[in-house]
């Protein structure tokens, strides 16, 4: 196992929040992927160079620091128990639990775990091309129809995907329904909130029928916490968490914002 995962190098020793324009406080350090579990744990893939990708870190709320975890990877997701699922640059899939990595017998380029612990992957293919979509049946990954590059899974196990031509789809009654274009990444929170990043770096929020623009930032990756707050990685590879006041949100989202903050 150790030959696939190498101890990470430097990322950041502590976390502090600084007020930023447009309510995106920056978290010091660099990252290339981010995941927030249904129970609230935050994990990132750093931006250093390791054999299996880049270093892996977990946020420790008690000390407000990032804790380096043995191993390296390329894409990351988190299950309901706060265990990380990681794909490395060789396409190997691992789950971190009990202080050790468990390897699965498949090849993947992306992975996502829903709040119901359903696990979906995009099977490995050539870089930046669509791979087959598969789901874990507790014994093996079984393919379904369709192909994509990125995947995010809702709290009820429904997959949302992005294809290489930047179209977004969600699974509805065993069919893929297109929900947007010009989208490069998706994130789904444990509360059911869905966010997207566009090719222009803008952040969008799903309102049930379409997308509302949350902000014109320079985002490249997005994850969502259990309260529906989006965390992004921007083009300088810095980590940012959305701060509200709620009045900064689109009108259709303000009630959801207030509920998440406990105002109502």
JSON list of N, CA, C and O in Angstrom, two decimals, residues 108-135:
[
{"chain": "A", "resi": 108, "resn": "UNK", "atom": "N", "xyz": [-10.10, 4.37, -11.85]},
{"chain": "A", "resi": 108, "resn": "UNK", "atom": "CA", "xyz": [-11.02, 5.51, -11.85]},
{"chain": "A", "resi": 108, "resn": "UNK", "atom": "C", "xyz": [-10.27, 6.81, -12.13]},
{"chain": "A", "resi": 108, "resn": "UNK", "atom": "O", "xyz": [-9.07, 6.91, -11.92]},
{"chain": "A", "resi": 109, "resn": "UNK", "atom": "N", "xyz": [-11.03, 7.81, -12.59]},
{"chain": "A", "resi": 109, "resn": "UNK", "atom": "CA", "xyz": [-10.49, 9.16, -12.72]},
{"chain": "A", "resi": 109, "resn": "UNK", "atom": "C", "xyz": [-11.20, 10.16, -11.82]},
{"chain": "A", "resi": 109, "resn": "UNK", "atom": "O", "xyz": [-10.73, 11.26, -11.62]},
{"chain": "A", "resi": 110, "resn": "UNK", "atom": "N", "xyz": [-12.35, 9.76, -11.26]},
{"chain": "A", "resi": 110, "resn": "UNK", "atom": "CA", "xyz": [-13.04, 10.60, -10.27]},
{"chain": "A", "resi": 110, "resn": "UNK", "atom": "C", "xyz": [-13.91, 9.69, -9.41]},
{"chain": "A", "resi": 110, "resn": "UNK", "atom": "O", "xyz": [-14.33, 8.60, -9.83]},
{"chain": "A", "resi": 111, "resn": "UNK", "atom": "N", "xyz": [-14.20, 10.16, -8.19]},
{"chain": "A", "resi": 111, "resn": "UNK", "atom": "CA", "xyz": [-15.03, 9.41, -7.25]},
{"chain": "A", "resi": 111, "resn": "UNK", "atom": "C", "xyz": [-15.90, 10.39, -6.46]},
{"chain": "A", "resi": 111, "resn": "UNK", "atom": "O", "xyz": [-15.49, 11.52, -6.19]},
{"chain": "A", "resi": 112, "resn": "UNK", "atom": "N", "xyz": [-17.11, 9.96, -6.11]},
{"chain": "A", "resi": 112, "resn": "UNK", "atom": "CA", "xyz": [-17.98, 10.76, -5.26]},
{"chain": "A", "resi": 112, "resn": "UNK", "atom": "C", "xyz": [-18.82, 9.84, -4.40]},
{"chain": "A", "resi": 112, "resn": "UNK", "atom": "O", "xyz": [-19.29, 8.80, -4.87]},
{"chain": "A", "resi": 113, "resn": "UNK", "atom": "N", "xyz": [-19.00, 10.24, -3.13]},
{"chain": "A", "resi": 113, "resn": "UNK", "atom": "CA", "xyz": [-19.79, 9.46, -2.18]},
{"chain": "A", "resi": 113, "resn": "UNK", "atom": "C", "xyz": [-20.94, 10.33, -1.69]},
{"chain": "A", "resi": 113, "resn": "UNK", "atom": "O", "xyz": [-20.73, 11.45, -1.23]},
{"chain": "A", "resi": 114, "resn": "UNK", "atom": "N", "xyz": [-22.16, 9.83, -1.79]},
{"chain": "A", "resi": 114, "resn": "UNK", "atom": "CA", "xyz": [-23.32, 10.57, -1.33]},
{"chain": "A", "resi": 114, "resn": "UNK", "atom": "C", "xyz": [-23.49, 10.49, 0.18]},
{"chain": "A", "resi": 114, "resn": "UNK", "atom": "O", "xyz": [-22.86, 9.67, 0.85]},
{"chain": "A", "resi": 115, "resn": "UNK", "atom": "N", "xyz": [-24.36, 11.33, 0.72]},
{"chain": "A", "resi": 115, "resn": "UNK", "atom": "CA", "xyz": [-24.63, 11.31, 2.16]},
{"chain": "A", "resi": 115, "resn": "UNK", "atom": "C", "xyz": [-25.24, 9.99, 2.59]},
{"chain": "A", "resi": 115, "resn": "UNK", "atom": "O", "xyz": [-25.19, 9.63, 3.77]},
{"chain": "A", "resi": 116, "resn": "UNK", "atom": "N", "xyz": [-25.81, 9.23, 1.64]},
{"chain": "A", "resi": 116, "resn": "UNK", "atom": "CA", "xyz": [-26.36, 7.90, 1.93]},
{"chain": "A", "resi": 116, "resn": "UNK", "atom": "C", "xyz": [-25.29, 6.82, 1.78]},
{"chain": "A", "resi": 116, "resn": "UNK", "atom": "O", "xyz": [-25.60, 5.63, 1.86]},
{"chain": "A", "resi": 117, "resn": "UNK", "atom": "N", "xyz": [-24.04, 7.26, 1.53]},
{"chain": "A", "resi": 117, "resn": "UNK", "atom": "CA", "xyz": [-22.88, 6.38, 1.36]},
{"chain": "A", "resi": 117, "resn": "UNK", "atom": "C", "xyz": [-22.90, 5.58, 0.07]},
{"chain": "A", "resi": 117, "resn": "UNK", "atom": "O", "xyz": [-22.15, 4.61, -0.08]},
{"chain": "A", "resi": 118, "resn": "UNK", "atom": "N", "xyz": [-23.72, 5.96, -0.89]},
{"chain": "A", "resi": 118, "resn": "UNK", "atom": "CA", "xyz": [-23.60, 5.37, -2.22]},
{"chain": "A", "resi": 118, "resn": "UNK", "atom": "C", "xyz": [-22.32, 5.90, -2.86]},
{"chain": "A", "resi": 118, "resn": "UNK", "atom": "O", "xyz": [-22.01, 7.09, -2.75]},
{"chain": "A", "resi": 119, "resn": "UNK", "atom": "N", "xyz": [-21.58, 5.02, -3.52]},
{"chain": "A", "resi": 119, "resn": "UNK", "atom": "CA", "xyz": [-20.28, 5.38, -4.09]},
{"chain": "A", "resi": 119, "resn": "UNK", "atom": "C", "xyz": [-20.35, 5.24, -5.61]},
{"chain": "A", "resi": 119, "resn": "UNK", "atom": "O", "xyz": [-20.74, 4.19, -6.13]},
{"chain": "A", "resi": 120, "resn": "UNK", "atom": "N", "xyz": [-19.96, 6.30, -6.29]},
{"chain": "A", "resi": 120, "resn": "UNK", "atom": "CA", "xyz": [-19.94, 6.30, -7.75]},
{"chain": "A", "resi": 120, "resn": "UNK", "atom": "C", "xyz": [-18.54, 6.71, -8.23]},
{"chain": "A", "resi": 120, "resn": "UNK", "atom": "O", "xyz": [-17.87, 7.51, -7.57]},
{"chain": "A", "resi": 121, "resn": "UNK", "atom": "N", "xyz": [-18.14, 6.17, -9.36]},
{"chain": "A", "resi": 121, "resn": "UNK", "atom": "CA", "xyz": [-16.87, 6.57, -9.96]},
{"chain": "A", "resi": 121, "resn": "UNK", "atom": "C", "xyz": [-17.04, 6.86, -11.44]},
{"chain": "A", "resi": 121, "resn": "UNK", "atom": "O", "xyz": [-17.99, 6.40, -12.08]},
{"chain": "A", "resi": 122, "resn": "UNK", "atom": "N", "xyz": [-16.10, 7.63, -11.96]},
{"chain": "A", "resi": 122, "resn": "UNK", "atom": "CA", "xyz": [-15.89, 7.73, -13.39]},
{"chain": "A", "resi": 122, "resn": "UNK", "atom": "C", "xyz": [-14.69, 6.85, -13.69]},
{"chain": "A", "resi": 122, "resn": "UNK", "atom": "O", "xyz": [-13.61, 7.05, -13.14]},
{"chain": "A", "resi": 123, "resn": "UNK", "atom": "N", "xyz": [-14.88, 5.85, -14.51]},
{"chain": "A", "resi": 123, "resn": "UNK", "atom": "CA", "xyz": [-13.80, 4.93, -14.79]},
{"chain": "A", "resi": 123, "resn": "UNK", "atom": "C", "xyz": [-12.68, 5.62, -15.53]},
{"chain": "A", "resi": 123, "resn": "UNK", "atom": "O", "xyz": [-12.88, 6.63, -16.23]},
{"chain": "A", "resi": 124, "resn": "UNK", "atom": "N", "xyz": [-11.47, 5.10, -15.36]},
{"chain": "A", "resi": 124, "resn": "UNK", "atom": "CA", "xyz": [-10.28, 5.71, -15.96]},
{"chain": "A", "resi": 124, "resn": "UNK", "atom": "C", "xyz": [-10.36, 5.66, -17.48]},
{"chain": "A", "resi": 124, "resn": "UNK", "atom": "O", "xyz": [-10.80, 4.68, -18.07]},
{"chain": "A", "resi": 125, "resn": "UNK", "atom": "N", "xyz": [-9.94, 6.74, -18.09]},
{"chain": "A", "resi": 125, "resn": "UNK", "atom": "CA", "xyz": [-9.84, 6.83, -19.55]},
{"chain": "A", "resi": 125, "resn": "UNK", "atom": "C", "xyz": [-8.68, 7.74, -19.87]},
{"chain": "A", "resi": 125, "resn": "UNK", "atom": "O", "xyz": [-7.91, 8.13, -19.00]},
{"chain": "A", "resi": 126, "resn": "UNK", "atom": "N", "xyz": [-8.52, 8.10, -21.11]},
{"chain": "A", "resi": 126, "resn": "UNK", "atom": "CA", "xyz": [-7.46, 9.03, -21.47]},
{"chain": "A", "resi": 126, "resn": "UNK", "atom": "C", "xyz": [-7.74, 10.38, -20.80]},
{"chain": "A", "resi": 126, "resn": "UNK", "atom": "O", "xyz": [-8.90, 10.75, -20.58]},
{"chain": "A", "resi": 127, "resn": "UNK", "atom": "N", "xyz": [-6.68, 11.14, -20.45]},
{"chain": "A", "resi": 127, "resn": "UNK", "atom": "CA", "xyz": [-6.88, 12.42, -19.76]},
{"chain": "A", "resi": 127, "resn": "UNK", "atom": "C", "xyz": [-7.86, 13.33, -20.49]},
{"chain": "A", "resi": 127, "resn": "UNK", "atom": "O", "xyz": [-7.84, 13.43, -21.71]},
{"chain": "A", "resi": 128, "resn": "UNK", "atom": "N", "xyz": [-8.74, 13.97, -19.71]},
{"chain": "A", "resi": 128, "resn": "UNK", "atom": "CA", "xyz": [-9.70, 14.96, -20.22]},
{"chain": "A", "resi": 128, "resn": "UNK", "atom": "C", "xyz": [-10.69, 14.36, -21.20]},
{"chain": "A", "resi": 128, "resn": "UNK", "atom": "O", "xyz": [-11.24, 15.06, -22.05]},
{"chain": "A", "resi": 129, "resn": "UNK", "atom": "N", "xyz": [-10.95, 13.06, -21.11]},
{"chain": "A", "resi": 129, "resn": "UNK", "atom": "CA", "xyz": [-11.96, 12.43, -21.93]},
{"chain": "A", "resi": 129, "resn": "UNK", "atom": "C", "xyz": [-12.98, 11.75, -21.05]},
{"chain": "A", "resi": 129, "resn": "UNK", "atom": "O", "xyz": [-12.75, 11.48, -19.87]},
{"chain": "A", "resi": 130, "resn": "UNK", "atom": "N", "xyz": [-14.14, 11.46, -21.62]},
{"chain": "A", "resi": 130, "resn": "UNK", "atom": "CA", "xyz": [-15.21, 10.85, -20.85]},
{"chain": "A", "resi": 130, "resn": "UNK", "atom": "C", "xyz": [-14.89, 9.39, -20.50]},
{"chain": "A", "resi": 130, "resn": "UNK", "atom": "O", "xyz": [-14.41, 8.63, -21.34]},
{"chain": "A", "resi": 131, "resn": "UNK", "atom": "N", "xyz": [-15.16, 9.02, -19.27]},
{"chain": "A", "resi": 131, "resn": "UNK", "atom": "CA", "xyz": [-15.02, 7.64, -18.83]},
{"chain": "A", "resi": 131, "resn": "UNK", "atom": "C", "xyz": [-16.38, 7.08, -18.45]},
{"chain": "A", "resi": 131, "resn": "UNK", "atom": "O", "xyz": [-17.33, 7.82, -18.19]},
{"chain": "A", "resi": 132, "resn": "UNK", "atom": "N", "xyz": [-16.50, 5.77, -18.43]},
{"chain": "A", "resi": 132, "resn": "UNK", "atom": "CA", "xyz": [-17.76, 5.13, -18.07]},
{"chain": "A", "resi": 132, "resn": "UNK", "atom": "C", "xyz": [-18.15, 5.47, -16.62]},
{"chain": "A", "resi": 132, "resn": "UNK", "atom": "O", "xyz": [-17.29, 5.66, -15.77]},
{"chain": "A", "resi": 133, "resn": "UNK", "atom": "N", "xyz": [-19.44, 5.50, -16.36]},
{"chain": "A", "resi": 133, "resn": "UNK", "atom": "CA", "xyz": [-19.96, 5.81, -15.03]},
{"chain": "A", "resi": 133, "resn": "UNK", "atom": "C", "xyz": [-20.35, 4.50, -14.35]},
{"chain": "A", "resi": 133, "resn": "UNK", "atom": "O", "xyz": [-21.07, 3.69, -14.93]},
{"chain": "A", "resi": 134, "resn": "UNK", "atom": "N", "xyz": [-19.86, 4.28, -13.13]},
{"chain": "A", "resi": 134, "resn": "UNK", "atom": "CA", "xyz": [-20.14, 3.04, -12.42]},
{"chain": "A", "resi": 134, "resn": "UNK", "atom": "C", "xyz": [-20.51, 3.32, -10.97]},
{"chain": "A", "resi": 134, "resn": "UNK", "atom": "O", "xyz": [-20.09, 4.32, -10.40]},
{"chain": "A", "resi": 135, "resn": "UNK", "atom": "N", "xyz": [-21.29, 2.42, -10.37]},
{"chain": "A", "resi": 135, "resn": "UNK", "atom": "CA", "xyz": [-21.68, 2.56, -8.98]},
{"chain": "A", "resi": 135, "resn": "UNK", "atom": "C", "xyz": [-21.31, 1.29, -8.20]},
{"chain": "A", "resi": 135, "resn": "UNK", "atom": "O", "xyz": [-21.31, 0.19, -8.75]}
]
